[in-house]
Short mmCIF file of C-alpha atoms in Angstrom, two decimals:
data_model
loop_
_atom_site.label_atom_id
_atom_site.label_comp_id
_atom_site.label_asym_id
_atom_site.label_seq_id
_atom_site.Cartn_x
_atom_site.Cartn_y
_atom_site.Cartn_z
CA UNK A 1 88.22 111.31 130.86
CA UNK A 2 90.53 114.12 130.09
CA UNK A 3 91.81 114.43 126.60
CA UNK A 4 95.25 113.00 128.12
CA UNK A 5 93.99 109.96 129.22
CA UNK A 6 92.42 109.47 125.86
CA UNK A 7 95.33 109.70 124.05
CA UNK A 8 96.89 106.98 125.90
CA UNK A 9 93.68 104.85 125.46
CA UNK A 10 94.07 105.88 121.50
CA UNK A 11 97.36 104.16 121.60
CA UNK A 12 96.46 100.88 122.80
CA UNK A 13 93.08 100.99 120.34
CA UNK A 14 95.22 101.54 117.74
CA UNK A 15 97.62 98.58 118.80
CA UNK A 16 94.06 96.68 119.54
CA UNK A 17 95.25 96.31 123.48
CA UNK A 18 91.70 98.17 124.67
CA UNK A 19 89.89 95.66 126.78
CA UNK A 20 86.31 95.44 125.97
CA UNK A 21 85.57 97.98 128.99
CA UNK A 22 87.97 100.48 128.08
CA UNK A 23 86.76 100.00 124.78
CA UNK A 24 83.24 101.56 125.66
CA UNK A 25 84.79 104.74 127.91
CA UNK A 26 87.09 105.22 124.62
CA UNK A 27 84.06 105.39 122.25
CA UNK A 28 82.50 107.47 124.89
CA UNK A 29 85.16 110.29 124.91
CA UNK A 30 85.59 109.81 121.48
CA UNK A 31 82.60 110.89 120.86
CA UNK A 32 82.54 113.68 123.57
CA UNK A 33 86.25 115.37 121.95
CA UNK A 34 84.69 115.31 118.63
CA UNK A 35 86.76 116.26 115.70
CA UNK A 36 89.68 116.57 117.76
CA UNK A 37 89.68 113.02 118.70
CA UNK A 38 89.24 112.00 115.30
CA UNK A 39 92.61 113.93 114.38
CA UNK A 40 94.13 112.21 117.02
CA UNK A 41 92.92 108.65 116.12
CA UNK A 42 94.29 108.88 112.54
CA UNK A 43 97.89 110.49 114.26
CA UNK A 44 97.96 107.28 115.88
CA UNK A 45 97.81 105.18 112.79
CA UNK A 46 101.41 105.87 112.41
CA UNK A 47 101.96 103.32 114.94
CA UNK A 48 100.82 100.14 113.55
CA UNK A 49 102.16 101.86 110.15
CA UNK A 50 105.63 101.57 111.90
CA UNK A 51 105.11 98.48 113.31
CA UNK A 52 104.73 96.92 110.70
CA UNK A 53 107.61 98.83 108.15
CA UNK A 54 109.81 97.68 111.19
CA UNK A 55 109.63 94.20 109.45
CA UNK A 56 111.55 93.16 106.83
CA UNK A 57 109.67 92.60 103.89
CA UNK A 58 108.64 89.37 103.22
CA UNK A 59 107.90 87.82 99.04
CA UNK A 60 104.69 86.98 97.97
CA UNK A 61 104.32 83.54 95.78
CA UNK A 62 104.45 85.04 92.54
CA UNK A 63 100.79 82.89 92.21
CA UNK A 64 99.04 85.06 94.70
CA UNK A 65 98.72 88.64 92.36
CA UNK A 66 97.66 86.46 89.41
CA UNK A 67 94.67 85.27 91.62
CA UNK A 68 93.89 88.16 92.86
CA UNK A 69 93.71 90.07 90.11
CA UNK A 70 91.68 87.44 87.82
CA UNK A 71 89.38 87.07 91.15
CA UNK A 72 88.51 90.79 90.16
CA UNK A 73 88.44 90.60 86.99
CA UNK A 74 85.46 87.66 87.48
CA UNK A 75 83.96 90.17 90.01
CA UNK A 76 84.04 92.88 87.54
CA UNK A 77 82.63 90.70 84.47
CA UNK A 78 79.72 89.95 86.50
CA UNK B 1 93.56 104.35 96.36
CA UNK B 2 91.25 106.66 94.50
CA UNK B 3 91.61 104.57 91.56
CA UNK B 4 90.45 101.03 93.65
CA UNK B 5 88.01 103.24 94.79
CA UNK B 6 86.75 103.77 91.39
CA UNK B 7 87.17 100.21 90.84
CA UNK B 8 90.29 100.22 88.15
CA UNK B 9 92.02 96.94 88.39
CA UNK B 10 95.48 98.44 87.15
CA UNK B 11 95.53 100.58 90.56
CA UNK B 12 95.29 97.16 92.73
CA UNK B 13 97.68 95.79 90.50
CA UNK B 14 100.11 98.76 91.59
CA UNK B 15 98.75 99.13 95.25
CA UNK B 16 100.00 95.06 95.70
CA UNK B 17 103.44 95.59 94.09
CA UNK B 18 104.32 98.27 96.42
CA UNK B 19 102.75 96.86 99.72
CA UNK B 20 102.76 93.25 99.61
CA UNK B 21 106.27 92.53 100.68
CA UNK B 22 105.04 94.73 104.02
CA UNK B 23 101.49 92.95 104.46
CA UNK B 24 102.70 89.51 104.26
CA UNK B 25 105.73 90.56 106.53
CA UNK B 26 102.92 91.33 109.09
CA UNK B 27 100.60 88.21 108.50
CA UNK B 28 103.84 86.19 108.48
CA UNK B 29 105.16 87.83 112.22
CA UNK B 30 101.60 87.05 113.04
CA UNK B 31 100.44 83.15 112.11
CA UNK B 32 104.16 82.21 111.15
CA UNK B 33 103.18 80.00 107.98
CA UNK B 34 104.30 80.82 104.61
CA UNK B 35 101.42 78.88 102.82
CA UNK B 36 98.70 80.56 104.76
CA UNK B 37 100.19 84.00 104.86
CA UNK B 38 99.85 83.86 101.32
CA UNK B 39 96.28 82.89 101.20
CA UNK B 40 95.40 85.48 103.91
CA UNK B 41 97.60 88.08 101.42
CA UNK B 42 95.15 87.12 98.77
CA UNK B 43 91.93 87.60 101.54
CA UNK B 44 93.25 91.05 102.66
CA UNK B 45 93.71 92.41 99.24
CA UNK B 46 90.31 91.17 97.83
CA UNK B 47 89.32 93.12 101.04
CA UNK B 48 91.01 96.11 99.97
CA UNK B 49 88.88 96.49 96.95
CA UNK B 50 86.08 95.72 98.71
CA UNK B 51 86.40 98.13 101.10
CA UNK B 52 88.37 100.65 99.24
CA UNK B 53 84.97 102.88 99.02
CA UNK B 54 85.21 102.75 103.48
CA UNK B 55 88.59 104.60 103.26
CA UNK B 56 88.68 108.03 104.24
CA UNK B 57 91.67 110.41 103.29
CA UNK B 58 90.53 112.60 106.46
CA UNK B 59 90.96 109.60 108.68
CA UNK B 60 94.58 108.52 108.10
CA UNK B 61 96.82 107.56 105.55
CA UNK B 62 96.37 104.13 103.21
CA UNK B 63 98.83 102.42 104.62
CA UNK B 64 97.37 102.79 108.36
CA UNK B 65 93.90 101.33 107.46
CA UNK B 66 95.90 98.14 105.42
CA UNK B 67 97.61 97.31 108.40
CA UNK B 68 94.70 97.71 110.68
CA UNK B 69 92.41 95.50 108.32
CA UNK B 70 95.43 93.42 107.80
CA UNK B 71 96.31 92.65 111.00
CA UNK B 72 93.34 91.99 112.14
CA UNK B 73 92.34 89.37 109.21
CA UNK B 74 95.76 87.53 110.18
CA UNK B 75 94.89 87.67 114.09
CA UNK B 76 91.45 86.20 112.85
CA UNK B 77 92.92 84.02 110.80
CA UNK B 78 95.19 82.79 113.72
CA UNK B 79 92.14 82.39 116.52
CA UNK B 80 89.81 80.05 113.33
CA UNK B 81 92.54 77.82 113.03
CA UNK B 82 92.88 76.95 116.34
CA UNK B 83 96.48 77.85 115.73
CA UNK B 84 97.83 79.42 118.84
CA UNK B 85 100.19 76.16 120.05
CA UNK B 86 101.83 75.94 116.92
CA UNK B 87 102.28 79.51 116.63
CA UNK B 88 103.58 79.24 120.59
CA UNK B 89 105.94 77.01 119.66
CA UNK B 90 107.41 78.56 116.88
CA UNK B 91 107.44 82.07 118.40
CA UNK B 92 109.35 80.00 121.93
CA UNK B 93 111.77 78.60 119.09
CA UNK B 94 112.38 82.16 116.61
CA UNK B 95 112.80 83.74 120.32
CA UNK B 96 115.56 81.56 121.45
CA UNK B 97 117.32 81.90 118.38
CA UNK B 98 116.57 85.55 117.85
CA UNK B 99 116.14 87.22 122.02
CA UNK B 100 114.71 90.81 120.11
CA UNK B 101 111.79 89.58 117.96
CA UNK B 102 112.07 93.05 115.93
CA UNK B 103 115.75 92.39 114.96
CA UNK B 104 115.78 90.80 111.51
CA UNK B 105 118.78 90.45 109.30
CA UNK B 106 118.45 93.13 106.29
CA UNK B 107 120.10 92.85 102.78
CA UNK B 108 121.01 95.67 100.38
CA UNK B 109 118.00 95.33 98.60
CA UNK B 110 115.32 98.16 99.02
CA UNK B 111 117.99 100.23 100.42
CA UNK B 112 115.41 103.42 101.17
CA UNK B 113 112.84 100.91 103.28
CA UNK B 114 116.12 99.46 104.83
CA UNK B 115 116.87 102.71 106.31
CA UNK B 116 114.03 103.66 107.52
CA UNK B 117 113.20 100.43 109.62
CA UNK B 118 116.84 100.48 110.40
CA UNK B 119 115.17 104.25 112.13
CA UNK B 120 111.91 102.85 113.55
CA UNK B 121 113.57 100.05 114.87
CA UNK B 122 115.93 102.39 116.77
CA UNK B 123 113.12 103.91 118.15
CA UNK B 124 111.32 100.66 119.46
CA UNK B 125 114.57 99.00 120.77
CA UNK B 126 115.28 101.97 122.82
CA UNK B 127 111.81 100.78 125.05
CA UNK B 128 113.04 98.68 127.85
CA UNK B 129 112.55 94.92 126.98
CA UNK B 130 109.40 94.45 129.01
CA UNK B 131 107.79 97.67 127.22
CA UNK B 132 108.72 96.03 124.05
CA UNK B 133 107.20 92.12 124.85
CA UNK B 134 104.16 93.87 125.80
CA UNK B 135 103.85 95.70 122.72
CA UNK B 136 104.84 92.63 120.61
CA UNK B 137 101.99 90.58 122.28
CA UNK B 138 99.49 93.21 121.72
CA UNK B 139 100.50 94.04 118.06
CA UNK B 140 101.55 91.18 116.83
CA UNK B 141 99.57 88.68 118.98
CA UNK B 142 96.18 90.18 119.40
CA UNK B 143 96.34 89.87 123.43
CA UNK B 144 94.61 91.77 125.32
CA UNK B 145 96.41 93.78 128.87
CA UNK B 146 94.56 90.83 130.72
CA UNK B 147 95.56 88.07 128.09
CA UNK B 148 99.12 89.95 128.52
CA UNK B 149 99.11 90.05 132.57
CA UNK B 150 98.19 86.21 132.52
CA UNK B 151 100.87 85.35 130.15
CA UNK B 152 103.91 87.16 131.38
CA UNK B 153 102.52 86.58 135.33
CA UNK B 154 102.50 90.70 135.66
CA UNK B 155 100.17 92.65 137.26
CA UNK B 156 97.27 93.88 135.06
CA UNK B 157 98.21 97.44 136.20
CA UNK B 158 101.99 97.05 135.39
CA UNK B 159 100.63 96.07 131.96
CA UNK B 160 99.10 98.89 131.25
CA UNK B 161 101.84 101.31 132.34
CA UNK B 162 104.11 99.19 130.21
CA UNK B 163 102.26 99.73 127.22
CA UNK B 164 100.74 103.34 127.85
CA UNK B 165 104.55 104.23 128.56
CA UNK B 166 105.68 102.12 125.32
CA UNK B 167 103.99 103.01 122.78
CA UNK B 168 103.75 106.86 124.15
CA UNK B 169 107.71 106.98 123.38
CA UNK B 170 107.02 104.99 120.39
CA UNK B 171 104.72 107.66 119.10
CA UNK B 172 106.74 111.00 120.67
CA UNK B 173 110.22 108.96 118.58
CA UNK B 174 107.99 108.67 114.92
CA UNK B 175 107.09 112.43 115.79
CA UNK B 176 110.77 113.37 115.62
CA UNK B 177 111.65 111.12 112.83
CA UNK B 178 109.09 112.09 110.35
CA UNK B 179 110.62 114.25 108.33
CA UNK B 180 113.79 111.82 108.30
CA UNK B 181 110.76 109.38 106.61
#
């Protein structure tokens, strides 16, 4: 795979579009480019970043923080 | 995320006030249901702090890897609950109502976050519509390019062009707008 083709296949994994198939040649030249694929891979994190600030915020229940943070606080007593 | 990482509860605390409004935006565009969006908000920040120590600096930014696990917990979430054909029929309904599923009406509030999804949205509506439903089933739906070629009756190869092509503008657009963000 040339190091083209495996930046296209690092924008679907990032989107999670791979099929399990791809998925294996991707890990493949992943591991073949090295460092520079790594680079790459965490470049493409900007897309599901943006995907996702292209929403419009939506409000917790004010309920859901005080949970979580007194599920913690259990987890951290123990 | 250094100070989850050295498990201080005050750095959650801060970590949730600034990015909850944008995980449960996701979970919500993903199982549409307000009650368990919230729950699964609860599950993916519990899973923050659990994982926090798994997050590398080197390998992205925070917000990348909270979305990823995020995502992926709601898409989860969506598959256990056997909740595809009530999702279906709200998405059918929200997409007669609303054609572009990534226009949303915005409000003054958060004026800085306004503007810059008023700027990534420019970027994504500037895909042709197909390039954009094929994106928005991946992202948003979990499909795969087969699950997508069966759905929208397209070839499995015009699938992949559609989304290779997609998200590679997608990408090249961010590029040029980053230091507008």
């Amino acid at each position: 795979m040339s190091f083209e083709e495996f930046q296209n296949r690092t924008r679907l994994f990032v989107v999670g579009a791979l099929d399990p198939d791809e998925m294996a040649e991707f890990e493949n030249a992943r591991h073949e480019f090295g460092e520079e694929a790594e680079a790459f891979i965490a470049e493409c994190y900007s897309l599901s970043e943006a995907f996702a600030l292209s929403l419009k915020p939506a409000r917790a229940s004010d309920q859901i923080k005080a949970r979580l943070m007194e599920m913690v606080k259990n987890r951290q007593a123990h | 995320m250094e100070g989850i990482q050295r498990e201080e509860s005050e750095a959650l605390s801060q970590l949730y006030d600034r990015y909850n409004g944008i995980l449960k935006a996701l979970v919500l565009r993903v199982i549409h249901n307000e009650a368990e969006a919230d729950d699964l908000l609860q599950e993916i920040f519990m899973e923050i702090w659990n994982q926090a120590k798994n997050f590398s600096a080197q390998r992205g930014k925070p917000l990348g890897w909270m979305v990823t696990l995020a995502r992926r917990r709601a898409i989860d979430g969506l598959r256990k609950k056997q909740a595809y054909a009530r999702a279906e029929e709200r998405l059918q309904h929200e997409t007669e109502q609303q054609p572009d599923a990534w226009v949303h009406n915005s409000t003054e509030e958060e004026i800085l976050d306004g503007d810059r999804r008023v700027l990534i949205r420019r970027v994504i509506g500037m895909l042709p519509p197909a390039q954009q439903q094929a994106i928005e089933l991946a992202f948003f739906r979990g499909m795969s390019q087969r699950e997508i070629a069966a759905k929208t009756n397209t070839p499995l190869g015009t699938v992949k062009t559609r989304l290779e092509l997609g998200l590679k503008k997608i990408y090249d657009g961010l590029k040029e707008l980053r230091d507008e963000l």
